[in-house]
Coordinates of C-alpha atoms and ligand atoms in Angstrom, one line a residue:
M1 CA -105.2 -32.1 94.9
P2 CA -102.5 -32.2 97.4
A3 CA -103.4 -32.4 101.5
L4 CA -99.7 -29.9 101.0
Y5 CA -100.0 -26.9 98.4
R6 CA -95.6 -25.8 98.5
M7 CA -95.0 -22.4 97.7
G8 CA -93.2 -22.4 94.5
Y9 CA -90.1 -19.3 93.9
K10 CA -92.6 -17.6 91.8
E11 CA -94.8 -17.0 94.6
S12 CA -91.8 -15.9 96.7
I13 CA -91.3 -13.3 94.2
D14 CA -92.0 -9.3 95.8
P15 CA -93.0 -7.7 93.1
A16 CA -91.3 -4.7 94.4
K17 CA -87.8 -5.6 94.8
L18 CA -86.8 -7.5 91.1
P19 CA -84.0 -6.7 89.4
L20 CA -84.1 -4.4 86.5
H21 CA -81.8 -6.1 84.3
V22 CA -79.6 -9.8 85.0
A23 CA -76.8 -11.3 83.5
V24 CA -76.3 -14.5 82.4
I25 CA -73.6 -17.1 81.8
M26 CA -75.1 -19.8 80.5
D27 CA -72.7 -23.0 80.6
G28 CA -72.6 -26.7 80.6
N29 CA -73.4 -27.3 76.7
G30 CA -70.7 -29.6 76.1
R31 CA -71.1 -31.5 79.7
W32 CA -74.3 -32.0 79.6
A33 CA -74.0 -33.7 75.9
K34 CA -70.9 -35.4 77.7
Q35 CA -73.0 -36.9 80.1
R36 CA -75.2 -39.0 77.6
G37 CA -72.3 -39.3 75.0
E38 CA -73.4 -36.6 73.0
H39 CA -71.8 -35.1 70.5
R40 CA -70.9 -31.3 72.5
I41 CA -73.4 -29.6 69.3
T42 CA -76.7 -31.1 70.8
G43 CA -76.1 -29.3 74.2
H44 CA -75.8 -26.6 72.8
Q45 CA -79.1 -27.1 70.6
N46 CA -81.2 -27.9 73.9
G47 CA -79.2 -24.8 75.7
V48 CA -82.1 -23.0 72.8
K49 CA -84.5 -24.8 74.8
A50 CA -83.1 -23.1 78.7
V51 CA -83.2 -19.9 76.4
R52 CA -86.2 -20.3 75.7
E53 CA -87.2 -20.7 79.4
T54 CA -85.3 -18.0 81.2
T55 CA -86.1 -15.4 78.2
E56 CA -90.5 -16.5 79.0
A57 CA -89.9 -16.2 83.0
A58 CA -88.1 -13.2 82.9
A59 CA -90.9 -11.6 81.0
E60 CA -93.3 -12.9 82.4
I61 CA -92.4 -11.1 86.1
G62 CA -91.1 -8.3 84.7
V63 CA -87.0 -7.6 84.2
K64 CA -87.1 -5.3 82.1
Y65 CA -83.4 -6.2 81.0
L66 CA -82.0 -9.8 80.1
T67 CA -78.4 -10.3 78.9
L68 CA -77.2 -13.3 78.3
Y69 CA -73.5 -14.9 77.2
A70 CA -74.0 -16.3 73.7
F71 CA -70.7 -16.4 73.0
S72 CA -67.3 -14.8 73.4
T73 CA -64.6 -13.4 71.8
E74 CA -62.5 -16.7 73.1
N75 CA -65.0 -18.5 71.9
W76 CA -63.7 -18.5 68.3
N77 CA -60.8 -20.4 69.1
R78 CA -63.5 -23.4 69.9
P79 CA -62.7 -26.5 66.8
K80 CA -63.7 -25.0 63.7
E81 CA -66.7 -27.4 63.5
E82 CA -68.1 -25.9 66.6
V83 CA -68.4 -22.1 65.9
L84 CA -70.1 -23.4 62.3
A85 CA -72.8 -25.3 63.9
L86 CA -73.2 -22.5 67.0
M87 CA -73.6 -20.0 64.3
Q88 CA -76.2 -21.9 62.6
L89 CA -77.3 -22.3 65.5
L90 CA -77.9 -18.8 66.4
V91 CA -79.3 -18.2 62.8
S92 CA -81.8 -20.5 62.9
T93 CA -83.1 -18.9 66.9
I94 CA -83.1 -15.8 65.5
H95 CA -85.5 -16.3 62.8
G96 CA -87.5 -19.0 64.4
E97 CA -88.1 -16.8 67.0
V98 CA -89.0 -13.6 65.5
E99 CA -92.4 -14.2 65.9
T100 CA -92.6 -15.2 69.1
L101 CA -90.1 -12.1 70.9
N102 CA -93.4 -9.7 69.1
K103 CA -96.8 -11.9 70.3
N104 CA -94.6 -11.0 73.2
D105 CA -93.8 -7.5 73.8
I106 CA -90.1 -8.4 73.6
R107 CA -87.1 -5.7 71.3
L108 CA -84.0 -8.4 70.5
M109 CA -80.8 -6.4 70.9
A110 CA -76.8 -7.7 70.4
I111 CA -73.8 -6.1 71.5
G112 CA -69.7 -6.9 70.6
D113 CA -68.4 -7.4 67.9
L114 CA -70.6 -7.9 65.9
K115 CA -69.3 -7.7 63.0
S116 CA -67.1 -10.4 62.7
L117 CA -70.3 -12.2 62.9
P118 CA -70.5 -14.7 59.3
Q119 CA -72.6 -12.5 57.2
D120 CA -75.8 -14.4 57.4
C121 CA -75.4 -13.8 61.6
I122 CA -75.2 -11.2 60.5
R123 CA -78.4 -10.7 59.3
E124 CA -81.0 -12.7 60.8
L125 CA -79.9 -10.5 63.9
T126 CA -80.2 -7.0 61.9
E127 CA -84.3 -8.1 60.3
A128 CA -84.7 -9.1 63.8
M129 CA -83.8 -6.2 65.5
K130 CA -85.4 -4.0 63.4
A131 CA -88.7 -6.3 63.6
T132 CA -89.2 -6.1 67.1
A133 CA -87.0 -2.1 67.7
Q134 CA -90.6 -1.0 68.8
N135 CA -91.0 -3.5 71.8
K136 CA -91.6 -2.3 75.0
R137 CA -92.2 -5.5 77.1
M138 CA -88.7 -6.3 77.5
N139 CA -85.2 -6.4 76.0
L140 CA -83.2 -9.0 75.3
I141 CA -78.9 -8.7 74.7
L142 CA -77.5 -10.6 73.2
A143 CA -73.3 -10.5 73.8
L144 CA -71.7 -12.5 70.5
S145 CA -68.3 -12.0 69.9
Y146 CA -68.2 -9.8 72.3
S147 CA -65.7 -9.7 75.6
S148 CA -65.7 -7.3 78.4
R149 CA -62.2 -6.6 77.7
W150 CA -62.6 -5.8 73.9
E151 CA -65.3 -3.7 74.8
I152 CA -63.2 -1.9 77.2
I153 CA -60.7 -1.9 74.6
E154 CA -63.2 0.4 71.8
G155 CA -64.1 2.5 74.2
I156 CA -60.9 3.6 75.1
K157 CA -60.5 4.1 71.6
C158 CA -62.6 5.9 70.5
I159 CA -62.4 8.1 73.7
V160 CA -58.9 8.7 72.8
E161 CA -59.6 9.3 69.3
A162 CA -62.8 11.9 70.4
V163 CA -60.1 13.9 72.3
E164 CA -57.7 13.8 69.4
K165 CA -60.3 15.7 67.3
G166 CA -61.1 18.5 70.5
Q167 CA -64.2 16.9 70.4
L168 CA -63.6 15.7 74.2
K169 CA -61.7 16.9 77.2
A170 CA -59.6 15.0 78.8
E171 CA -61.0 16.3 82.7
E172 CA -64.5 15.3 81.2
I173 CA -63.4 12.1 81.0
S174 CA -66.0 10.7 84.0
E175 CA -66.9 6.9 84.7
K176 CA -70.6 8.2 83.2
K177 CA -69.1 9.8 80.2
F178 CA -66.6 5.9 79.9
E179 CA -70.2 4.2 80.3
S180 CA -71.4 6.4 77.2
Y181 CA -68.3 4.4 75.1
L182 CA -69.5 1.6 76.0
C183 CA -71.6 -1.7 73.9
T184 CA -73.5 -0.9 77.0
A185 CA -74.3 2.4 77.0
G186 CA -78.0 3.3 77.7
I187 CA -78.7 -0.1 79.4
P188 CA -78.6 -0.1 83.6
E189 CA -76.3 -1.9 85.0
P190 CA -77.6 -6.1 85.8
E191 CA -78.7 -6.3 88.9
L192 CA -78.2 -10.1 89.0
M193 CA -75.4 -11.7 87.0
I194 CA -77.0 -15.7 86.6
R195 CA -74.0 -17.9 85.7
T196 CA -74.9 -22.3 85.7
S197 CA -72.7 -25.7 85.8
G198 CA -71.1 -24.8 88.8
E199 CA -68.4 -22.3 86.9
H200 CA -67.4 -19.8 90.1
R201 CA -66.4 -17.4 87.7
I202 CA -66.9 -13.6 85.6
S203 CA -64.4 -14.7 82.0
N204 CA -64.4 -11.7 80.6
F205 CA -67.9 -10.4 81.1
L206 CA -69.5 -6.9 81.0
L207 CA -66.9 -6.0 84.0
W208 CA -66.8 -3.3 84.0
Q209 CA -71.1 -3.8 84.4
L210 CA -70.2 -6.2 86.7
S211 CA -69.1 -4.1 89.7
Y212 CA -71.7 -3.8 92.2
S213 CA -74.5 -6.8 91.0
E214 CA -74.9 -9.4 93.1
L215 CA -73.8 -13.1 91.4
Y216 CA -75.3 -16.1 91.3
F217 CA -74.4 -19.5 90.9
T218 CA -75.7 -22.7 90.3
D219 CA -74.1 -26.7 89.6
T220 CA -77.5 -27.0 86.8
L221 CA -75.8 -26.9 83.6
W222 CA -77.4 -24.3 81.4
P223 CA -80.0 -26.7 79.0
D224 CA -81.3 -28.1 82.6
F225 CA -82.3 -24.9 83.2
G226 CA -85.4 -24.6 83.7
K227 CA -87.8 -21.0 84.8
E228 CA -88.5 -22.7 88.2
D229 CA -84.3 -22.8 88.9
F230 CA -84.1 -18.7 87.7
Y231 CA -87.1 -17.3 89.8
E232 CA -85.4 -19.4 92.6
A233 CA -81.9 -17.3 91.3
I234 CA -85.0 -14.1 91.4
V235 CA -85.6 -14.8 95.4
D236 CA -81.7 -15.8 96.5
Y237 CA -81.5 -12.1 94.8
Q238 CA -83.7 -10.1 97.0
G239 CA -82.6 -12.2 100.4
R240 CA -79.3 -10.4 100.3
E241 CA -79.1 -7.0 101.1
R242 CA -77.4 -4.3 98.9
R243 CA -74.6 -1.7 100.0
F244 CA -72.7 -0.7 98.0
G245 CA -70.1 0.2 99.8
K246 CA -71.9 1.7 102.7
I247 CA -72.5 0.2 106.3
S248 CA -76.4 -1.7 106.9
E249 CA -77.3 0.9 108.8
Q250 CA -77.5 3.7 105.9
I251 CA -79.4 1.0 103.9
E252 CA -82.1 1.1 106.6
N253 CA -81.7 4.5 107.0
Ligands
FPP1 C1 -71.4 -22.5 77.6 O1 -71.0 -24.5 76.8 C2 -72.4 -22.1 76.2 C3 -71.6 -21.0 74.5 C4 -71.0 -21.1 74.8 C5 -72.8 -20.9 74.4 C6 -74.7 -20.6 74.1 C7 -75.2 -20.3 73.2 C8 -76.6 -21.8 73.2 C9 -77.6 -21.6 74.4 C10 -77.7 -21.8 72.2 C11 -77.8 -20.4 71.1 C12 -78.1 -19.0 71.8 C13 -79.1 -17.9 71.7 C14 -79.3 -17.0 72.3 C15 -80.2 -18.2 70.3 P1 -69.8 -24.6 76.9 O2 -70.2 -25.1 75.7 O3 -69.1 -23.8 77.6 O4 -69.9 -25.9 77.6 P2 -69.1 -26.4 79.0 O5 -68.5 -25.2 79.7 O6 -69.8 -28.0 79.5 O7 -68.1 -27.0 77.9

């Protein structure tokens, strides 16, 4: 037993100030692989371990929504073999994790242009979402073939259609109404967005929903991201003052 016990980040978390929703841009798989002289897909395969760690970490402390940016609209432009390998990895991971998700009372959800995914991916995803639909502890949301600009344009198209059909009046379009046309309808906005690998960008991820989110960037590459890294981000978030355009004194009162 060491004489001095150093408190970990988990013990420093204030359960009363937990974010309800954490969104993550999982970045750095390719660089992680390159550093080891491995093929990029090895990075993605090792990224799955970080997905598990982060999901467990979030559920353990009581986060209710965890959104992971797993595949962007722009990722379709990567070399064919990488896209194929990523899709296969998604299918096998989703298939292999359903039992664990159920054991841990975690519901799987997805946002994005899901119909653009390969058939076997759509099938696994639909089955896993159905099999976990009753789970209540946490919602794990995968952003797949997702981009925020795509989502916003799709929302606008649906609004225009509703207006044309006389189901909606232009003056009824409010922020709240618009949100109901996004993929994230019914899901609270993320209070915290984490991006790994040292890149300081949002990259077309939840542009509307991240308007007031705290942004946390770490140099850690995604496959190396573990529970303590997640807890460190939560502790950092809890040390911030969220003002939503107001001044400090208004928040204190
Ligand atoms: C970004 O790293 C990562 C991705 C585009 C894919 C993320 C996918 C996984 C972690 C695997 C499966 C996930 C789930 C949810 C089952 P990058 O390739 O852009 O890295 P780089 O910037 O270093 O090239």
